[in-house]
Coordinates of C-alpha atoms in Angstrom, one line a residue:
M1 CA -6.7 3.4 -16.3
C2 CA -5.2 6.8 -15.7
A3 CA -8.7 8.1 -15.0
I4 CA -9.3 5.3 -12.5
G5 CA -6.0 6.1 -10.8
F6 CA -6.8 9.9 -10.7
C7 CA -10.3 9.4 -9.2
G8 CA -9.0 6.8 -6.7
G9 CA -6.2 9.2 -5.6
N10 CA -8.7 12.0 -5.0
V11 CA -11.0 9.8 -3.0
L12 CA -8.1 8.6 -0.9
V13 CA -6.7 12.1 -0.2
Y14 CA -10.1 13.5 0.7
T15 CA -11.0 10.6 3.0
I16 CA -7.7 10.6 4.9
G17 CA -7.8 14.4 5.2
K18 CA -11.3 14.3 6.8
A19 CA -10.4 11.4 9.1
T20 CA -7.5 13.5 10.4
E21 CA -9.7 16.6 10.9
W22 CA -12.2 14.6 12.9
N23 CA -9.6 12.9 15.0
P24 CA -6.9 15.6 15.5
S25 CA -4.9 13.9 18.3
K26 CA -5.4 10.3 17.2
S27 CA -4.8 10.6 13.5
G28 CA -2.8 7.4 13.4
A29 CA -5.7 5.3 14.7
A30 CA -8.2 7.1 12.5
N31 CA -6.1 6.6 9.4
G32 CA -5.5 3.0 10.5
V33 CA -9.2 2.3 10.5
I34 CA -9.5 3.8 7.0
G35 CA -6.4 1.7 5.9
F36 CA -7.9 -1.4 7.4
F37 CA -10.9 -1.3 5.1
I38 CA -8.7 -0.4 2.1
G39 CA -6.9 -3.7 2.8
I40 CA -10.1 -5.6 3.2
S41 CA -11.1 -4.4 -0.3
G42 CA -8.1 -6.4 -1.6
F43 CA -9.5 -9.5 0.1
I44 CA -12.8 -9.0 -1.6
G45 CA -11.2 -8.4 -5.0
S46 CA -9.1 -11.6 -4.6
F47 CA -12.2 -13.6 -3.7
I48 CA -14.1 -12.3 -6.7
C49 CA -11.3 -13.1 -9.0
T50 CA -11.2 -16.7 -7.7
V51 CA -14.9 -17.3 -7.8
Y52 CA -15.8 -15.6 -11.0
V53 CA -12.7 -15.5 -13.3
N54 CA -11.2 -18.9 -12.5
P55 CA -13.6 -21.1 -10.5
N56 CA -12.2 -24.3 -12.0
N57 CA -8.7 -23.6 -10.9
V58 CA -7.3 -23.7 -14.5
Q59 CA -3.5 -23.8 -14.4
T60 CA -1.1 -21.5 -16.2
Q61 CA 1.0 -22.9 -19.0
R62 CA 4.5 -22.1 -20.1
V63 CA 4.4 -21.2 -23.8
F64 CA 6.1 -19.2 -26.4
D65 CA 4.4 -15.9 -27.1
P66 CA 5.1 -14.7 -30.7
A67 CA 3.9 -11.2 -29.7
Y68 CA 6.9 -10.9 -27.4
P69 CA 9.6 -13.1 -28.8
E70 CA 12.4 -11.5 -26.8
L71 CA 10.8 -12.9 -23.6
G72 CA 11.2 -16.5 -24.8
N73 CA 8.7 -18.9 -23.0
V74 CA 6.3 -17.1 -20.7
T75 CA 3.8 -18.5 -18.1
I76 CA 0.3 -17.4 -19.0
F77 CA -3.3 -18.7 -19.0
T78 CA -4.1 -20.4 -22.4
D79 CA -7.8 -20.9 -21.7
P80 CA -9.7 -18.1 -23.7
A81 CA -12.7 -18.4 -21.3
I82 CA -10.7 -16.8 -18.6
Y83 CA -9.9 -13.7 -20.7
E84 CA -13.5 -13.4 -21.8
K85 CA -14.6 -12.8 -18.2
V86 CA -12.1 -10.0 -17.5
P87 CA -14.2 -7.1 -19.1
W88 CA -17.2 -8.1 -17.0
L89 CA -15.0 -8.1 -13.9
W90 CA -14.4 -4.4 -14.4
V91 CA -18.2 -3.9 -14.6
I92 CA -18.6 -5.7 -11.3
F93 CA -16.0 -3.5 -9.6
A94 CA -17.6 -0.4 -11.2
V95 CA -21.0 -1.2 -9.6
M96 CA -19.4 -1.9 -6.2
F97 CA -17.5 1.4 -6.3
T98 CA -20.5 3.3 -7.3
A99 CA -22.6 1.8 -4.5
L100 CA -19.8 2.7 -2.0
F101 CA -19.1 6.2 -3.2
L102 CA -22.6 7.6 -3.6
P103 CA -23.4 7.6 0.2
S104 CA -20.1 9.2 1.0
I105 CA -21.2 12.4 -0.9
I106 CA -23.7 13.0 2.0
I107 CA -21.8 11.4 4.9
V108 CA -18.1 12.5 4.5
R109 CA -17.6 16.2 5.4
S110 CA -15.4 18.5 7.5
P111 CA -16.3 18.9 11.2
T112 CA -17.7 22.2 12.4
P113 CA -15.6 24.1 15.1
D114 CA -18.1 22.9 17.8
E115 CA -17.7 19.3 16.7
V116 CA -13.9 19.6 16.9
C117 CA -14.2 21.0 20.4
E118 CA -16.4 18.0 21.3
M119 CA -13.9 15.5 19.8
T120 CA -10.9 17.0 21.6
P121 CA -11.7 15.6 25.1
L122 CA -12.3 12.2 23.6
C123 CA -8.9 12.2 21.9
D124 CA -6.9 13.8 24.8
E125 CA -6.6 10.7 27.0
S126 CA -2.9 10.9 27.7
F127 CA 0.2 13.0 27.5
E128 CA 1.8 10.3 25.3
V129 CA -0.8 10.9 22.6
N130 CA -0.8 14.7 22.7
K131 CA 2.9 15.1 22.5
L132 CA 3.0 13.5 19.1
T133 CA 1.6 16.6 17.5
S134 CA 3.7 19.5 16.2
D135 CA 3.7 22.6 18.3
H136 CA 3.8 24.7 15.2
N137 CA 1.2 24.5 12.4
Y138 CA 3.4 24.8 9.3
S139 CA 1.9 26.2 6.2
V140 CA 2.5 24.2 3.0
I141 CA 5.3 26.7 1.9
E142 CA 7.0 26.4 5.3
M143 CA 6.8 22.6 5.1
L144 CA 8.4 22.6 1.7
K145 CA 11.3 24.5 3.1
T146 CA 12.2 21.8 5.6
C147 CA 14.6 18.9 5.2
K148 CA 12.3 16.5 7.1
F149 CA 9.6 16.9 4.4
Y150 CA 12.0 15.6 1.6
V151 CA 13.1 12.7 3.8
L152 CA 9.5 11.8 4.4
Y153 CA 8.9 12.2 0.6
V154 CA 11.6 9.7 -0.2
I155 CA 10.2 7.3 2.5
V156 CA 6.8 7.5 0.9
M157 CA 8.4 6.6 -2.5
T158 CA 10.0 3.5 -0.9
M159 CA 6.7 2.7 0.9
S160 CA 5.2 2.2 -2.5
L161 CA 8.0 -0.2 -3.5
A162 CA 7.2 -2.3 -0.4
L163 CA 3.5 -2.2 -1.0
L164 CA 3.8 -3.2 -4.6
T165 CA 6.2 -6.0 -3.7
G166 CA 3.7 -7.4 -1.1
T167 CA 0.5 -7.0 -3.1
E168 CA 1.3 -7.0 -6.9
I169 CA 4.2 -9.3 -7.8
F170 CA 3.7 -12.3 -5.5
K171 CA 2.0 -14.2 -8.3
E172 CA 4.7 -13.3 -10.8
L173 CA 7.5 -14.4 -8.5
A174 CA 5.9 -17.8 -7.8
K175 CA 4.2 -18.6 -11.1
D176 CA 7.0 -21.0 -12.1
T177 CA 7.3 -22.7 -8.7
I178 CA 3.6 -22.8 -7.5
A179 CA 1.3 -24.0 -10.2
D180 CA -1.9 -23.9 -8.2
D181 CA -3.7 -20.7 -9.1
H182 CA -6.3 -21.1 -6.4
F183 CA -3.5 -21.3 -3.8
L184 CA -2.0 -18.1 -5.2
N185 CA -5.4 -16.4 -4.9
V186 CA -5.6 -17.7 -1.3
I187 CA -2.2 -15.9 -0.8
G188 CA -3.7 -12.8 -2.3
A189 CA -6.7 -12.9 0.0
V190 CA -4.6 -13.6 3.2
L191 CA -2.1 -11.0 2.4
A192 CA -4.9 -8.5 1.9
I193 CA -6.1 -9.2 5.4
C194 CA -2.6 -9.0 6.8
N195 CA -2.1 -5.6 5.1
A196 CA -5.5 -4.5 6.5
F197 CA -4.5 -5.3 10.0
G198 CA -1.0 -3.9 9.4
R199 CA -2.5 -0.5 8.4
L200 CA -4.7 -0.5 11.5
L201 CA -2.0 -1.5 14.0
W202 CA 0.7 0.7 12.5
G203 CA -1.6 3.6 12.8
V204 CA -2.1 2.9 16.5
V205 CA 1.6 2.3 17.0
M206 CA 2.5 5.6 15.4
D207 CA 0.1 7.4 17.8
K208 CA 2.0 5.7 20.7
I209 CA 5.7 5.8 19.7
G210 CA 5.8 8.5 17.0
A211 CA 6.7 8.5 13.3
R212 CA 10.5 8.0 13.8
W213 CA 10.4 4.6 15.6
A214 CA 7.3 3.4 13.7
L215 CA 8.9 4.0 10.3
F216 CA 12.2 2.5 11.5
S217 CA 10.5 -0.7 12.8
A218 CA 8.4 -1.2 9.7
F219 CA 11.3 -0.9 7.2
L220 CA 13.5 -3.0 9.5
I221 CA 11.0 -5.8 8.9
I222 CA 10.4 -5.1 5.2
T223 CA 14.0 -5.0 4.0
P224 CA 15.0 -8.6 4.8
A225 CA 11.5 -10.0 4.1
I226 CA 11.6 -8.8 0.5
I227 CA 14.9 -10.5 -0.2
L228 CA 13.7 -13.8 1.5
L229 CA 10.9 -14.0 -1.1
Y230 CA 13.4 -15.4 -3.6
W231 CA 14.0 -18.6 -1.5
T232 CA 10.6 -19.0 0.1
R233 CA 8.8 -19.0 -3.2
L234 CA 10.1 -22.6 -3.7
M235 CA 7.7 -23.7 -0.9
P236 CA 4.0 -22.8 -0.8
W237 CA 3.5 -22.3 2.9
P238 CA 6.7 -20.5 3.8
Y239 CA 6.0 -18.3 0.8
L240 CA 2.6 -17.5 2.1
I241 CA 4.0 -16.5 5.5
N242 CA 6.8 -14.4 3.9
V243 CA 4.4 -12.5 1.6
C244 CA 2.1 -11.8 4.6
V245 CA 5.0 -10.4 6.6
V246 CA 5.8 -8.0 3.8
A247 CA 2.1 -7.1 3.4
F248 CA 1.7 -6.5 7.1
A249 CA 4.8 -4.3 7.4
S250 CA 3.9 -2.3 4.3
G251 CA 0.7 -1.3 6.2
I252 CA 2.9 1.5 7.5
F253 CA 1.7 3.3 4.4
T254 CA -1.2 4.4 6.5
G255 CA 1.2 6.4 8.7
I256 CA 1.8 9.1 6.1
A257 CA -0.9 11.5 7.4
P258 CA -0.1 11.0 11.1
A259 CA 3.6 11.6 10.4
L260 CA 2.7 14.8 8.6
V261 CA 0.6 15.9 11.6
E262 CA 3.4 15.0 14.0
L263 CA 6.0 16.9 12.0
F264 CA 4.1 19.8 10.5
G265 CA 0.8 20.2 12.3
H266 CA -2.9 19.9 11.2
R267 CA -3.0 23.0 9.0
D268 CA -4.0 22.2 5.4
I269 CA -3.5 18.5 6.1
S270 CA -5.3 17.3 2.9
L271 CA -3.1 19.5 0.8
K272 CA 0.1 18.4 2.7
Y273 CA -1.0 14.8 2.3
S274 CA -1.6 15.0 -1.4
I275 CA 1.8 16.6 -2.0
C276 CA 3.6 14.0 0.1
L277 CA 1.6 11.2 -1.5
S278 CA 2.8 12.2 -4.9
G279 CA 6.1 10.5 -3.9
E280 CA 4.1 7.3 -4.6
L281 CA 4.2 8.2 -8.3
F282 CA 8.0 8.1 -8.4
G283 CA 8.0 4.9 -6.4
C284 CA 5.6 3.2 -8.9
L285 CA 7.8 4.5 -11.8
L286 CA 10.9 3.1 -10.1
F287 CA 9.1 -0.2 -9.5
Y288 CA 8.1 -0.3 -13.2
L289 CA 11.7 0.3 -14.4
L290 CA 13.1 -2.3 -12.1
S291 CA 10.5 -4.8 -13.3
I292 CA 11.5 -4.2 -16.9
G293 CA 15.1 -4.8 -16.0
S294 CA 14.2 -8.1 -14.3
V295 CA 12.9 -9.5 -17.6
T296 CA 16.2 -9.4 -19.5
L297 CA 19.0 -7.7 -17.5
Y298 CA 19.2 -9.4 -14.1
S299 CA 17.7 -12.3 -12.1
D300 CA 14.8 -12.2 -9.7
L301 CA 17.2 -12.2 -6.8
V302 CA 18.9 -9.0 -8.0
F303 CA 15.4 -7.5 -8.6
L304 CA 14.3 -8.2 -5.0
I305 CA 17.6 -6.8 -3.7
L306 CA 17.1 -3.6 -5.8
L307 CA 13.6 -3.3 -4.2
A308 CA 14.9 -3.9 -0.7
V309 CA 17.9 -1.5 -0.7
P310 CA 15.7 1.7 -0.9
C311 CA 13.7 0.3 2.0
G312 CA 16.8 -0.2 4.0
V313 CA 17.9 3.4 3.3
S314 CA 14.5 4.6 4.4
C315 CA 14.9 2.5 7.6
I316 CA 18.1 4.4 8.5
A317 CA 16.8 7.8 7.2
G318 CA 13.6 7.6 9.3
L319 CA 15.6 6.9 12.4
I320 CA 18.2 9.7 11.8
F321 CA 16.2 12.6 10.1
I322 CA 12.6 12.2 11.1

């Protein structure tokens, strides 16, 4: 799993870096397109899980797991046929990834100086777009000496909390209140589409209004939406809408590279992006620790509040410091 994460991270950094190099004045829109297809991949994954792993809509059961007696009764699938399909699911994903990655070895590359010059007139459509690029191309060392970088780093960390809330725990939160596994998979598919369009639209918005207001607006939506999940999970359709709102707003994740370009310039953008994206590691670690606490120490409502508070802090920090 670590190897999969390592390879996936490298692919993401390389792709985002090249998209920014090819579209220097519209990096938000370029990264939004990349993010859109990342979100669509979640829709495909959810569809495959529904059709292949659980085509008969087998329901979860609340049972006592002797392997984890401290958890008491847990909600899990008891049908062994479902678990037998999981290894082959990884094989299906591996074949899909290979088919997608191999052509990119030839297609994805850095633009030549002449190609950059040809792209510039296409990007330079308005003053509003051009002004959202830093006048000074910071080196990586210069960037690390600024306060804005560390504010952005914390924001990236909280972005991962919002993204994980919207895409990873929606089943866990509703497993005791919504028994229909197919409906939960439908939620997964719809939220993937919402996240895809969110990534695309937030990229375009960031090109137009800048990182400060885009980040503020996104986290202003995310913060209350996360807390509301505690109540909407009692009703299938409101829960679907609520999860989709979180997923759409967390599409702001695609704005990391455009924010770096706006604040620190295009120089060494791939390296800058990879350094800033490492904040996601600490966000995932924080999410994991909070998830453990939600099992025995506090309720789901407290868990969601603990996830929402850092997002609220990022909302204010983005407005003041970015």
